């Protein structure tokens, strides 16, 4: 009887592990906490220019959402992440210092660097 209980517990644990692994590889579990959260999109009325930043440490949709949310919380700019390229494209409606964006991303756990010659006016 005890052996049956132990076998059932082990099978249950193995099943949960396999289920979570499949979710992870289908981009539904997330490496950083995952979930179905999507940040609100931000639209700007007048875009003065755009700039691209290289962001390190993004691995999944959850990372992408955290980066976009960190940038979109700053007044006067809106960001969109290209996860495959590891880039953040920022649209500016008003002047905002790059250091403010870089500090916000660093606090969120994603070091970033401006791409050379990425400014499009």
PDB file of C-alpha atoms in Angstrom:
ATOM      1  CA  UNK A   1       0.000   0.000   0.000  1.00  0.00           C
ATOM      2  CA  UNK A   2       2.786   2.423   0.906  1.00  0.00           C
ATOM      3  CA  UNK A   3       4.564   1.615  -2.351  1.00  0.00           C
ATOM      4  CA  UNK A   4       1.449   2.535  -4.347  1.00  0.00           C
ATOM      5  CA  UNK A   5       1.197   5.915  -2.610  1.00  0.00           C
ATOM      6  CA  UNK A   6       4.875   6.664  -3.261  1.00  0.00           C
ATOM      7  CA  UNK A   7       4.523   5.656  -6.931  1.00  0.00           C
ATOM      8  CA  UNK A   8       1.445   7.865  -7.338  1.00  0.00           C
ATOM      9  CA  UNK A   9       3.248  10.837  -5.767  1.00  0.00           C
ATOM     10  CA  UNK A  10       6.286  10.335  -8.020  1.00  0.00           C
ATOM     11  CA  UNK A  11       4.114  10.044 -11.139  1.00  0.00           C
ATOM     12  CA  UNK A  12       2.215  13.172 -10.163  1.00  0.00           C
ATOM     13  CA  UNK A  13       5.452  15.113  -9.612  1.00  0.00           C
ATOM     14  CA  UNK A  14       6.855  13.919 -12.957  1.00  0.00           C
ATOM     15  CA  UNK A  15       3.610  14.877 -14.730  1.00  0.00           C
ATOM     16  CA  UNK A  16       3.667  18.388 -13.273  1.00  0.00           C
ATOM     17  CA  UNK A  17       7.312  18.783 -14.293  1.00  0.00           C
ATOM     18  CA  UNK A  18       6.616  17.710 -17.870  1.00  0.00           C
ATOM     19  CA  UNK A  19       3.567  19.978 -18.076  1.00  0.00           C
ATOM     20  CA  UNK A  20       5.556  23.029 -16.886  1.00  0.00           C
ATOM     21  CA  UNK A  21       8.412  22.248 -19.282  1.00  0.00           C
ATOM     22  CA  UNK A  22       6.033  22.083 -22.251  1.00  0.00           C
ATOM     23  CA  UNK A  23       4.443  25.399 -21.213  1.00  0.00           C
ATOM     24  CA  UNK A  24       7.878  26.999 -20.960  1.00  0.00           C
ATOM     25  CA  UNK A  25       8.919  25.953 -24.447  1.00  0.00           C
ATOM     26  CA  UNK A  26       5.612  27.136 -25.906  1.00  0.00           C
ATOM     27  CA  UNK A  27       6.288  30.583 -24.394  1.00  0.00           C
ATOM     28  CA  UNK A  28       3.372  30.305 -21.994  1.00  0.00           C
ATOM     29  CA  UNK A  29       5.180  29.842 -18.724  1.00  0.00           C
ATOM     30  CA  UNK A  30       7.960  32.361 -19.018  1.00  0.00           C
ATOM     31  CA  UNK A  31      11.433  32.087 -17.635  1.00  0.00           C
ATOM     32  CA  UNK A  32      10.933  35.038 -15.303  1.00  0.00           C
ATOM     33  CA  UNK A  33       7.529  34.428 -13.802  1.00  0.00           C
ATOM     34  CA  UNK A  34       5.513  34.399 -17.017  1.00  0.00           C
ATOM     35  CA  UNK A  35       1.788  34.574 -17.056  1.00  0.00           C
ATOM     36  CA  UNK A  36      -0.734  36.194 -19.322  1.00  0.00           C
ATOM     37  CA  UNK A  37      -0.082  39.803 -18.316  1.00  0.00           C
ATOM     38  CA  UNK A  38       0.112  42.329 -21.160  1.00  0.00           C
ATOM     39  CA  UNK A  39       1.032  45.964 -20.472  1.00  0.00           C
ATOM     40  CA  UNK A  40      -1.164  48.702 -21.886  1.00  0.00           C
ATOM     41  CA  UNK A  41       0.047  50.042 -25.194  1.00  0.00           C
ATOM     42  CA  UNK A  42       0.990  53.691 -25.337  1.00  0.00           C
ATOM     43  CA  UNK A  43       0.355  55.924 -28.340  1.00  0.00           C
ATOM     44  CA  UNK A  44       1.888  59.339 -28.804  1.00  0.00           C
ATOM     45  CA  UNK A  45       0.216  62.158 -30.747  1.00  0.00           C
ATOM     46  CA  UNK A  46       3.326  63.830 -32.142  1.00  0.00           C
ATOM     47  CA  UNK A  47       6.484  61.813 -32.577  1.00  0.00           C
ATOM     48  CA  UNK A  48       9.603  63.957 -32.814  1.00  0.00           C
ATOM     49  CA  UNK A  49      12.047  61.113 -33.423  1.00  0.00           C
ATOM     50  CA  UNK A  50      12.798  57.487 -32.607  1.00  0.00           C
ATOM     51  CA  UNK A  51      15.853  55.831 -31.139  1.00  0.00           C
ATOM     52  CA  UNK A  52      16.906  52.200 -30.750  1.00  0.00           C
ATOM     53  CA  UNK A  53      18.467  50.629 -27.658  1.00  0.00           C
ATOM     54  CA  UNK A  54      20.135  47.228 -27.306  1.00  0.00           C
ATOM     55  CA  UNK A  55      18.618  45.497 -24.248  1.00  0.00           C
ATOM     56  CA  UNK A  56      20.355  42.560 -22.561  1.00  0.00           C
ATOM     57  CA  UNK A  57      18.740  39.758 -20.593  1.00  0.00           C
ATOM     58  CA  UNK A  58      15.384  39.490 -22.383  1.00  0.00           C
ATOM     59  CA  UNK A  59      14.417  35.857 -22.900  1.00  0.00           C
ATOM     60  CA  UNK A  60      10.635  35.628 -23.138  1.00  0.00           C
ATOM     61  CA  UNK A  61       7.384  37.561 -23.528  1.00  0.00           C
ATOM     62  CA  UNK A  62       7.375  38.330 -19.819  1.00  0.00           C
ATOM     63  CA  UNK A  63      10.769  40.054 -20.164  1.00  0.00           C
ATOM     64  CA  UNK A  64       9.471  41.965 -23.195  1.00  0.00           C
ATOM     65  CA  UNK A  65       6.431  43.146 -21.259  1.00  0.00           C
ATOM     66  CA  UNK A  66       8.533  44.291 -18.292  1.00  0.00           C
ATOM     67  CA  UNK A  67      10.828  46.333 -20.540  1.00  0.00           C
ATOM     68  CA  UNK A  68       7.933  47.950 -22.417  1.00  0.00           C
ATOM     69  CA  UNK A  69       6.145  48.759 -19.171  1.00  0.00           C
ATOM     70  CA  UNK A  70       9.276  50.309 -17.628  1.00  0.00           C
ATOM     71  CA  UNK A  71       9.705  52.615 -20.626  1.00  0.00           C
ATOM     72  CA  UNK A  72       6.027  53.402 -21.167  1.00  0.00           C
ATOM     73  CA  UNK A  73       5.770  54.673 -17.591  1.00  0.00           C
ATOM     74  CA  UNK A  74       8.021  57.603 -18.557  1.00  0.00           C
ATOM     75  CA  UNK A  75       6.059  60.646 -19.708  1.00  0.00           C
ATOM     76  CA  UNK A  76       6.644  61.694 -23.299  1.00  0.00           C
ATOM     77  CA  UNK A  77       7.976  58.420 -24.732  1.00  0.00           C
ATOM     78  CA  UNK A  78       6.645  55.072 -25.880  1.00  0.00           C
ATOM     79  CA  UNK A  79       8.637  51.878 -26.355  1.00  0.00           C
ATOM     80  CA  UNK A  80       8.212  48.730 -28.414  1.00  0.00           C
ATOM     81  CA  UNK A  81      10.447  45.655 -28.021  1.00  0.00           C
ATOM     82  CA  UNK A  82      11.658  43.344 -30.766  1.00  0.00           C
ATOM     83  CA  UNK A  83      12.466  40.270 -28.700  1.00  0.00           C
ATOM     84  CA  UNK A  84      14.250  38.368 -31.486  1.00  0.00           C
ATOM     85  CA  UNK A  85      16.684  41.222 -32.114  1.00  0.00           C
ATOM     86  CA  UNK A  86      16.947  42.196 -28.441  1.00  0.00           C
ATOM     87  CA  UNK A  87      16.090  45.786 -29.297  1.00  0.00           C
ATOM     88  CA  UNK A  88      13.872  48.469 -27.837  1.00  0.00           C
ATOM     89  CA  UNK A  89      12.568  51.133 -30.216  1.00  0.00           C
ATOM     90  CA  UNK A  90      11.641  54.316 -28.372  1.00  0.00           C
ATOM     91  CA  UNK A  91       9.450  57.035 -29.890  1.00  0.00           C
ATOM     92  CA  UNK A  92       9.842  60.491 -28.394  1.00  0.00           C
ATOM     93  CA  UNK A  93       7.042  63.060 -28.180  1.00  0.00           C
ATOM     94  CA  UNK A  94       9.229  65.313 -26.022  1.00  0.00           C
ATOM     95  CA  UNK A  95      12.863  65.500 -25.004  1.00  0.00           C
ATOM     96  CA  UNK A  96      13.812  62.825 -22.461  1.00  0.00           C
ATOM     97  CA  UNK A  97      17.384  62.095 -21.401  1.00  0.00           C
ATOM     98  CA  UNK A  98      18.695  58.668 -22.403  1.00  0.00           C
ATOM     99  CA  UNK A  99      20.082  58.214 -18.893  1.00  0.00           C
ATOM    100  CA  UNK A 100      16.539  58.289 -17.512  1.00  0.00           C
ATOM    101  CA  UNK A 101      15.520  55.434 -19.826  1.00  0.00           C
ATOM    102  CA  UNK A 102      18.701  53.453 -19.109  1.00  0.00           C
ATOM    103  CA  UNK A 103      18.261  53.854 -15.337  1.00  0.00           C
ATOM    104  CA  UNK A 104      14.631  52.713 -15.514  1.00  0.00           C
ATOM    105  CA  UNK A 105      15.616  49.627 -17.517  1.00  0.00           C
ATOM    106  CA  UNK A 106      18.509  48.839 -15.164  1.00  0.00           C
ATOM    107  CA  UNK A 107      16.144  49.008 -12.163  1.00  0.00           C
ATOM    108  CA  UNK A 108      13.869  46.541 -13.965  1.00  0.00           C
ATOM    109  CA  UNK A 109      16.878  44.225 -14.365  1.00  0.00           C
ATOM    110  CA  UNK A 110      17.671  44.794 -18.040  1.00  0.00           C
ATOM    111  CA  UNK A 111      20.903  46.646 -18.840  1.00  0.00           C
ATOM    112  CA  UNK A 112      20.599  48.620 -22.077  1.00  0.00           C
ATOM    113  CA  UNK A 113      22.816  50.587 -24.424  1.00  0.00           C
ATOM    114  CA  UNK A 114      21.911  53.078 -27.160  1.00  0.00           C
ATOM    115  CA  UNK A 115      22.555  51.770 -30.655  1.00  0.00           C
ATOM    116  CA  UNK A 116      25.051  53.964 -32.514  1.00  0.00           C
ATOM    117  CA  UNK A 117      23.455  56.091 -35.229  1.00  0.00           C
ATOM    118  CA  UNK A 118      19.960  54.892 -34.342  1.00  0.00           C
ATOM    119  CA  UNK A 119      18.374  58.318 -34.116  1.00  0.00           C
ATOM    120  CA  UNK A 120      15.859  59.025 -36.886  1.00  0.00           C
ATOM    121  CA  UNK A 121      14.591  62.589 -36.983  1.00  0.00           C
TER     122      UNK A 121
END
